[in-house]
């Protein structure tokens, strides 16, 4: 008799796990509580689906126990991931290491996965909620109960709940004895204290975003900074937000310094401003930064430097230094963060010490496998969270499908 596998959750990791399990010879059913599987997958990469990234490095993945991720990543390579999707008929394109479907459509990825599931005879049950997984692998659902030889829990996190992520996987795992590291929004916008944000809403500028938690530099990233009426957004903010949220959750002071002119170092910036004072001494001081930085930011930077009136020629060297300080490290106090709904992923989840990194099998419940965001693993922007979905899903499907432990 075929190995009976139930996959709880029809997201990226669940779909790929089901395919691999079915290819291993198992009879597979996916139980999804929304009306359609793969909703979150459709929103990745702004709808273009950044499948993975050729530039793999340890710092791209985050967890309370990094050795778990490193061991798992050795089992499934990026090259294996690319082969898997090409084998489904997808043409892929490499954009400076970022891998996308050539069509530029996330729908192409989902359709390829669903087409393969149909070909393999995988049953997909939608609008069905799993309420309990028993230690004997009986799965209790809103439509009745089913017994399995293996269960793959791939129910996602709490991020982007409109796509179906509601945290139910944590509850199911906790009932089976697993420890849940409190989930928090990650890859999320940050809310800041300063009132001047309302004046700069909509500004986008290249910047280095440096995070300090309790006075210690914790993370830094460079990219397009987006300023909103409540604070800061954009890729570099997302990349450091995990640690900002964690710091706030621990009631620690969280400060971000914005380097608004990263094309020059500190000395070069001061020399440039000094030269500019000599060249444009006849201009009003309020026009000193015209042509250098976004117009909306100029009044804020001048105020930070204590420059209020007069001509450029009257600026003192102390004011030039203060303006350099503002340009190279404008401080903003982080007070909060946007909700799970706005977050792309969550930090936290099932404690990875309770899972086998080579098989994704639970160490507490034989035959229970864990995959995707439900685990305490999250990645930075750039295809790394999807690569984790593929890696963990392939491992879970491979071992659950063959009954290998």
Short mmCIF file of C-alpha atoms in Angstrom, two decimals:
data_model
loop_
_atom_site.label_atom_id
_atom_site.label_comp_id
_atom_site.label_asym_id
_atom_site.label_seq_id
_atom_site.Cartn_x
_atom_site.Cartn_y
_atom_site.Cartn_z
CA UNK A 1 0.00 0.00 0.00
CA UNK A 2 1.17 3.49 -0.80
CA UNK A 3 2.49 5.81 1.89
CA UNK A 4 -0.38 8.15 2.85
CA UNK A 5 0.82 11.75 3.19
CA UNK A 6 -1.24 14.76 4.22
CA UNK A 7 0.16 18.25 3.65
CA UNK A 8 -1.34 20.94 5.87
CA UNK A 9 -1.10 24.21 3.97
CA UNK A 10 -1.11 25.01 0.27
CA UNK A 11 1.61 27.64 0.19
CA UNK A 12 4.98 27.45 -1.56
CA UNK A 13 6.56 24.90 0.79
CA UNK A 14 3.40 22.78 0.94
CA UNK A 15 2.99 22.64 -2.83
CA UNK A 16 6.56 21.61 -3.53
CA UNK A 17 6.51 19.12 -0.64
CA UNK A 18 3.39 17.50 -2.09
CA UNK A 19 5.00 17.16 -5.53
CA UNK A 20 8.18 15.60 -4.16
CA UNK A 21 6.23 13.25 -1.89
CA UNK A 22 4.02 12.13 -4.78
CA UNK A 23 7.05 11.60 -7.03
CA UNK A 24 8.45 9.42 -4.24
CA UNK A 25 5.48 7.11 -4.68
CA UNK A 26 3.16 8.37 -1.94
CA UNK A 27 -0.56 9.09 -2.12
CA UNK A 28 -0.78 12.78 -1.22
CA UNK A 29 -3.52 15.18 -0.17
CA UNK A 30 -3.14 18.92 0.46
CA UNK A 31 -5.53 20.55 2.92
CA UNK A 32 -5.82 24.31 2.46
CA UNK A 33 -8.12 26.49 4.55
CA UNK A 34 -8.60 29.20 1.88
CA UNK A 35 -10.42 28.91 -1.43
CA UNK A 36 -7.23 28.60 -3.52
CA UNK A 37 -3.70 27.36 -2.88
CA UNK A 38 -0.63 29.53 -3.51
CA UNK A 39 -2.13 32.96 -2.79
CA UNK A 40 0.99 34.31 -1.10
CA UNK A 41 3.20 32.98 -3.87
CA UNK A 42 1.34 35.21 -6.32
CA UNK A 43 2.37 38.34 -4.40
CA UNK A 44 6.08 37.57 -4.14
CA UNK A 45 8.55 39.75 -6.00
CA UNK A 46 5.82 42.32 -6.65
CA UNK A 47 3.92 39.71 -8.61
CA UNK A 48 6.99 38.64 -10.59
CA UNK A 49 8.05 35.85 -8.19
CA UNK A 50 11.71 36.11 -7.21
CA UNK A 51 12.16 32.33 -7.04
CA UNK A 52 15.63 32.24 -5.50
CA UNK A 53 19.03 33.90 -5.57
CA UNK A 54 22.30 32.59 -6.98
CA UNK A 55 24.23 34.49 -4.30
CA UNK A 56 23.76 32.29 -1.26
CA UNK A 57 25.41 33.27 2.04
CA UNK A 58 24.79 32.48 5.69
CA UNK A 59 23.73 36.00 6.66
CA UNK A 60 20.80 35.86 4.22
CA UNK A 61 19.01 33.48 6.59
CA UNK A 62 18.04 34.23 10.16
CA UNK A 63 17.01 32.10 13.11
CA UNK A 64 17.68 31.73 16.79
CA UNK A 65 19.66 28.61 15.89
CA UNK A 66 21.51 29.16 12.63
CA UNK A 67 23.21 25.76 12.53
CA UNK A 68 19.83 24.20 11.63
CA UNK A 69 19.54 26.31 8.49
CA UNK A 70 23.13 25.68 7.44
CA UNK A 71 22.68 21.90 7.72
CA UNK A 72 19.39 21.98 5.81
CA UNK A 73 20.79 24.15 3.02
CA UNK A 74 23.52 21.59 2.38
CA UNK A 75 20.83 19.02 1.52
CA UNK A 76 19.15 21.03 -1.28
CA UNK A 77 21.19 23.36 -3.47
CA UNK A 78 20.04 26.32 -5.55
CA UNK A 79 21.04 24.33 -8.63
CA UNK A 80 18.63 21.57 -7.59
CA UNK A 81 15.90 24.18 -7.15
CA UNK A 82 16.53 25.57 -10.63
CA UNK A 83 16.46 22.07 -12.12
CA UNK A 84 13.16 21.36 -10.37
CA UNK A 85 11.43 24.41 -11.89
CA UNK A 86 12.96 23.99 -15.34
CA UNK A 87 11.72 20.41 -15.26
CA UNK A 88 8.22 21.82 -14.74
CA UNK A 89 8.61 23.71 -18.01
CA UNK A 90 9.52 27.13 -16.66
CA UNK A 91 12.05 29.29 -18.47
CA UNK A 92 14.06 31.19 -15.87
CA UNK A 93 16.06 34.41 -16.08
CA UNK A 94 18.99 35.57 -13.97
CA UNK A 95 18.93 39.27 -13.09
CA UNK A 96 22.21 39.89 -11.31
CA UNK A 97 21.73 36.74 -9.27
CA UNK A 98 17.99 37.19 -8.69
CA UNK A 99 16.11 34.36 -10.40
CA UNK A 100 12.67 35.04 -11.93
CA UNK A 101 10.40 33.23 -14.38
CA UNK A 102 11.21 34.67 -17.81
CA UNK A 103 7.55 35.64 -18.22
CA UNK A 104 7.84 37.93 -15.20
CA UNK A 105 4.66 36.42 -13.79
CA UNK A 106 4.20 34.67 -10.46
CA UNK A 107 1.12 33.05 -11.96
CA UNK A 108 3.37 31.05 -14.28
CA UNK A 109 5.10 29.51 -11.27
CA UNK A 110 1.88 28.65 -9.48
CA UNK A 111 0.31 27.21 -12.61
CA UNK A 112 3.36 25.02 -13.20
CA UNK A 113 3.15 23.67 -9.65
CA UNK A 114 -0.60 23.07 -9.86
CA UNK A 115 -0.28 21.41 -13.24
CA UNK A 116 2.29 18.96 -11.87
CA UNK A 117 0.15 18.24 -8.81
CA UNK A 118 -2.77 17.42 -11.08
CA UNK A 119 -0.61 15.16 -13.25
CA UNK A 120 0.61 13.32 -10.14
CA UNK A 121 -2.93 12.84 -8.86
CA UNK A 122 -2.45 14.90 -5.69
CA UNK A 123 -5.77 15.70 -4.03
CA UNK A 124 -6.23 19.38 -3.15
CA UNK A 125 -8.92 20.07 -0.58
CA UNK A 126 -9.76 23.77 -0.20
CA UNK A 127 -11.97 25.70 2.25
CA UNK A 128 -11.07 23.08 4.83
CA UNK A 129 -9.53 23.94 8.19
CA UNK A 130 -7.30 21.58 10.15
CA UNK A 131 -8.22 21.86 13.82
CA UNK A 132 -5.93 19.20 15.27
CA UNK A 133 -3.14 16.81 14.40
CA UNK A 134 -3.06 13.87 16.79
CA UNK A 135 0.20 12.12 17.77
CA UNK A 136 -0.91 9.06 15.78
CA UNK A 137 -1.15 11.35 12.70
CA UNK A 138 -4.90 11.46 12.55
CA UNK A 139 -5.76 14.86 11.07
CA UNK A 140 -8.98 16.43 12.36
CA UNK A 141 -10.52 18.90 9.92
CA UNK A 142 -13.69 20.92 9.52
CA UNK A 143 -14.80 18.26 7.03
CA UNK A 144 -13.99 15.21 9.13
CA UNK A 145 -10.87 13.24 10.03
CA UNK A 146 -8.21 11.46 7.99
CA UNK A 147 -5.43 9.11 9.03
CA UNK A 148 -1.98 9.49 7.53
CA UNK A 149 1.38 7.71 7.58
CA UNK A 150 3.09 11.10 7.45
CA UNK A 151 1.93 14.68 7.90
CA UNK A 152 3.76 17.73 6.54
CA UNK A 153 2.91 20.88 8.49
CA UNK A 154 3.44 23.78 6.07
CA UNK A 155 0.82 26.19 7.36
CA UNK A 156 2.89 29.38 7.09
CA UNK A 157 3.34 32.17 9.62
CA UNK A 158 1.23 35.18 10.56
CA UNK A 159 2.56 37.54 7.87
CA UNK A 160 0.27 38.85 5.12
CA UNK A 161 -2.87 37.29 6.57
CA UNK A 162 -4.95 38.30 3.56
CA UNK A 163 -3.12 35.53 1.66
CA UNK A 164 -4.15 32.94 4.24
CA UNK A 165 -1.38 33.04 6.86
CA UNK A 166 -3.16 33.08 10.21
CA UNK A 167 -0.74 31.44 12.64
CA UNK A 168 -2.82 28.27 12.94
CA UNK A 169 0.27 26.15 12.29
CA UNK A 170 1.82 27.38 15.51
CA UNK A 171 -1.23 26.23 17.46
CA UNK A 172 -1.20 22.80 15.83
CA UNK A 173 2.50 22.36 16.58
CA UNK A 174 2.18 23.64 20.15
CA UNK A 175 -0.59 21.13 20.88
CA UNK A 176 1.85 18.40 19.86
CA UNK A 177 4.40 19.66 22.38
CA UNK A 178 6.53 21.93 20.19
CA UNK A 179 8.01 25.12 21.61
CA UNK A 180 6.99 28.24 19.70
CA UNK A 181 9.41 31.16 19.63
CA UNK A 182 7.08 34.18 19.66
CA UNK A 183 6.47 35.28 16.05
CA UNK A 184 7.10 38.93 15.20
CA UNK A 185 6.76 40.87 11.93
CA UNK A 186 9.92 40.86 9.79
CA UNK A 187 10.59 42.56 6.42
CA UNK A 188 8.25 45.31 7.57
CA UNK A 189 7.99 49.10 7.59
CA UNK A 190 9.07 51.02 10.72
CA UNK A 191 7.23 53.83 12.48
CA UNK A 192 9.29 56.74 13.79
CA UNK A 193 8.95 59.47 16.40
CA UNK A 194 9.85 62.61 14.44
CA UNK A 195 7.05 64.88 13.25
CA UNK A 196 8.88 65.97 10.11
CA UNK A 197 7.96 62.75 8.25
CA UNK A 198 4.68 64.30 7.17
CA UNK A 199 6.73 66.88 5.22
CA UNK A 200 8.72 64.27 3.30
CA UNK A 201 6.07 61.68 2.46
CA UNK A 202 6.79 60.04 -0.89
CA UNK A 203 10.50 60.86 -1.00
CA UNK A 204 12.71 58.06 -2.34
CA UNK A 205 16.47 58.32 -2.10
CA UNK A 206 19.55 56.13 -2.03
CA UNK A 207 20.71 55.67 1.55
CA UNK A 208 22.52 53.50 4.02
CA UNK A 209 20.24 52.50 6.89
CA UNK A 210 22.11 51.65 10.10
CA UNK A 211 20.24 50.18 13.04
CA UNK A 212 21.32 50.67 16.64
CA UNK A 213 19.59 48.69 19.38
CA UNK A 214 20.42 49.85 22.89
CA UNK A 215 23.33 51.84 21.46
CA UNK A 216 24.89 48.92 19.58
CA UNK A 217 25.06 48.71 15.79
CA UNK A 218 22.97 45.62 15.01
CA UNK A 219 22.39 45.71 11.24
CA UNK A 220 22.96 47.90 8.21
CA UNK A 221 21.89 47.90 4.58
CA UNK A 222 22.06 50.14 1.51
CA UNK A 223 19.36 50.73 -1.08
CA UNK A 224 16.38 52.87 -1.96
CA UNK A 225 14.94 54.41 1.18
CA UNK A 226 11.26 55.32 1.09
CA UNK A 227 9.92 57.97 3.45
CA UNK A 228 6.29 57.83 4.55
CA UNK A 229 4.06 59.97 6.74
CA UNK A 230 4.72 57.59 9.66
CA UNK A 231 8.37 56.68 9.15
CA UNK A 232 10.58 54.63 6.85
CA UNK A 233 10.18 51.85 4.30
CA UNK A 234 12.03 50.35 1.35
CA UNK A 235 14.32 47.34 0.93
CA UNK A 236 17.14 48.53 3.26
CA UNK A 237 14.57 49.14 6.01
CA UNK A 238 13.04 45.69 5.48
CA UNK A 239 16.48 44.10 5.73
CA UNK A 240 17.15 45.55 9.21
CA UNK A 241 13.55 45.53 10.47
CA UNK A 242 13.71 42.05 12.01
CA UNK A 243 16.22 43.27 14.58
CA UNK A 244 14.43 46.58 15.13
CA UNK A 245 11.16 44.78 15.92
CA UNK A 246 12.95 42.36 18.23
CA UNK A 247 14.59 45.28 20.06
CA UNK A 248 11.29 47.09 20.50
CA UNK A 249 9.67 43.88 21.72
CA UNK A 250 12.37 43.70 24.39
CA UNK A 251 11.70 47.35 25.36
CA UNK A 252 15.13 48.48 24.19
CA UNK A 253 15.78 51.90 22.60
CA UNK A 254 15.93 51.58 18.81
CA UNK A 255 17.63 54.27 16.71
CA UNK A 256 18.25 54.35 12.98
CA UNK A 257 20.89 56.52 11.35
CA UNK A 258 20.34 57.47 7.71
CA UNK A 259 23.33 58.15 5.49
CA UNK A 260 21.66 60.21 2.78
CA UNK A 261 24.75 60.67 0.65
CA UNK A 262 26.42 57.22 0.57
CA UNK A 263 28.36 58.00 -2.61
CA UNK A 264 30.84 59.97 -0.46
CA UNK A 265 32.50 59.09 2.83
CA UNK A 266 32.42 61.47 5.78
CA UNK A 267 35.64 63.34 4.91
CA UNK A 268 34.69 63.69 1.24
CA UNK A 269 31.28 65.05 2.22
CA UNK A 270 32.74 67.69 4.53
CA UNK A 271 35.30 68.73 1.91
CA UNK A 272 32.56 68.93 -0.72
CA UNK A 273 30.35 71.11 1.48
CA UNK A 274 33.30 73.37 2.32
CA UNK A 275 34.10 73.77 -1.36
CA UNK A 276 30.42 74.42 -2.07
CA UNK A 277 30.36 77.18 0.57
CA UNK A 278 33.31 78.85 -1.17
CA UNK A 279 31.76 78.46 -4.62
CA UNK A 280 28.19 79.57 -3.80
CA UNK A 281 28.74 82.05 -0.98
CA UNK A 282 26.32 84.53 -2.52
CA UNK A 283 23.33 82.19 -2.25
CA UNK A 284 20.86 82.22 0.63
CA UNK A 285 21.72 79.56 3.22
CA UNK A 286 18.38 77.87 2.65
CA UNK A 287 19.53 77.08 -0.91
CA UNK A 288 22.87 75.60 0.15
CA UNK A 289 21.83 71.99 -0.58
CA UNK A 290 19.83 72.69 -3.74
CA UNK A 291 20.85 70.13 -6.33
CA UNK A 292 22.49 67.89 -3.73
CA UNK A 293 19.57 66.23 -1.95
CA UNK A 294 15.83 65.94 -2.40
CA UNK A 295 14.22 69.37 -1.91
CA UNK A 296 11.82 68.12 0.76
CA UNK A 297 14.72 66.97 2.93
CA UNK A 298 16.68 70.23 2.81
CA UNK A 299 14.77 72.16 5.54
CA UNK A 300 15.07 69.20 7.90
CA UNK A 301 18.82 68.82 7.37
CA UNK A 302 19.45 72.57 7.73
CA UNK A 303 17.47 72.63 10.96
CA UNK A 304 19.45 69.67 12.29
CA UNK A 305 22.65 71.60 11.56
CA UNK A 306 21.37 74.80 13.18
CA UNK A 307 21.32 76.71 9.89
CA UNK A 308 18.40 79.14 9.79
CA UNK A 309 19.25 82.30 7.84
CA UNK A 310 21.96 84.37 6.18
CA UNK A 311 24.06 83.62 3.13
CA UNK A 312 26.11 80.54 2.38
CA UNK A 313 29.34 82.49 2.88
CA UNK A 314 28.39 83.04 6.52
CA UNK A 315 28.26 79.35 7.37
CA UNK A 316 30.83 78.44 9.99
CA UNK A 317 33.00 75.34 9.86
CA UNK A 318 31.07 74.06 12.87
CA UNK A 319 27.85 74.35 10.87
CA UNK A 320 29.47 72.59 7.91
CA UNK A 321 30.45 69.75 10.25
CA UNK A 322 26.96 69.65 11.76
CA UNK A 323 25.45 69.48 8.26
CA UNK A 324 27.87 66.68 7.35
CA UNK A 325 26.75 64.84 10.50
CA UNK A 326 23.11 65.23 9.43
CA UNK A 327 23.73 64.07 5.87
CA UNK A 328 25.85 61.08 6.91
CA UNK A 329 23.83 60.06 9.97
CA UNK A 330 20.39 61.62 10.30
CA UNK A 331 19.00 60.06 13.46
CA UNK A 332 15.43 58.86 13.76
CA UNK A 333 13.83 57.14 16.75
CA UNK A 334 11.89 53.97 15.93
CA UNK A 335 8.78 53.70 18.08
CA UNK A 336 6.80 50.90 16.45
CA UNK A 337 6.30 48.86 13.29
CA UNK A 338 3.53 47.97 10.90
CA UNK A 339 1.34 44.96 11.58
CA UNK A 340 1.61 41.34 10.50
CA UNK A 341 -0.68 42.24 7.61
CA UNK A 342 2.00 44.51 6.09
CA UNK A 343 4.93 42.22 6.92
CA UNK A 344 6.29 39.95 4.20
CA UNK A 345 7.42 37.27 6.65
CA UNK A 346 7.71 36.64 10.40
CA UNK A 347 10.64 35.91 12.62
CA UNK A 348 10.08 33.21 15.23
CA UNK A 349 8.02 30.04 14.91
CA UNK A 350 8.63 26.39 15.79
CA UNK A 351 11.93 25.97 17.63
CA UNK A 352 14.27 24.41 15.07
CA UNK A 353 16.08 22.41 17.77
CA UNK A 354 12.98 20.20 17.72
CA UNK A 355 13.36 19.24 14.05
CA UNK A 356 15.89 17.21 12.07
CA UNK A 357 17.61 19.57 9.58
CA UNK A 358 18.36 16.72 7.18
CA UNK A 359 14.77 15.45 6.93
CA UNK A 360 12.56 18.20 8.46
CA UNK A 361 11.00 15.52 10.67
CA UNK A 362 9.86 16.54 14.12
CA UNK A 363 11.97 15.15 16.93
CA UNK A 364 8.86 15.01 19.10
CA UNK A 365 6.33 13.30 16.82
CA UNK A 366 7.41 10.55 14.44
CA UNK A 367 5.99 11.02 10.96
CA UNK A 368 5.38 14.76 11.42
CA UNK A 369 7.41 16.94 9.08
CA UNK A 370 7.78 20.72 9.24
CA UNK A 371 8.33 23.07 6.30
CA UNK A 372 8.40 26.75 5.37
CA UNK A 373 7.59 29.78 7.48
CA UNK A 374 6.05 27.79 10.33
CA UNK A 375 9.63 27.14 11.47
CA UNK A 376 11.85 29.72 13.15
CA UNK A 377 13.59 30.63 9.90
CA UNK A 378 13.32 33.85 7.90
CA UNK A 379 15.39 35.38 5.16
CA UNK A 380 16.27 38.80 3.82
CA UNK A 381 14.69 40.20 0.65
CA UNK A 382 15.91 38.75 -2.62
CA UNK A 383 14.42 35.28 -3.06
CA UNK A 384 15.81 33.80 0.15
CA UNK A 385 12.47 33.18 1.86
CA UNK A 386 11.22 31.29 -1.18
CA UNK A 387 14.46 29.33 -1.34
CA UNK A 388 13.83 28.29 2.26
CA UNK A 389 10.32 27.20 1.25
CA UNK A 390 11.74 25.10 -1.59
CA UNK A 391 14.57 23.64 0.52
CA UNK A 392 12.43 22.67 3.50
CA UNK A 393 9.54 21.54 1.29
CA UNK A 394 11.72 19.29 -0.85
CA UNK A 395 13.32 17.72 2.23
CA UNK A 396 9.97 17.18 3.96
CA UNK A 397 8.35 15.76 0.83
CA UNK A 398 11.30 13.49 0.04
CA UNK A 399 11.38 11.86 3.47
CA UNK A 400 7.65 11.86 4.20
CA UNK A 401 6.89 10.38 0.78
CA UNK A 402 9.27 7.46 1.22
CA UNK A 403 8.57 6.98 4.91
CA UNK A 404 12.29 7.64 5.55
CA UNK A 405 13.26 8.63 9.09
#
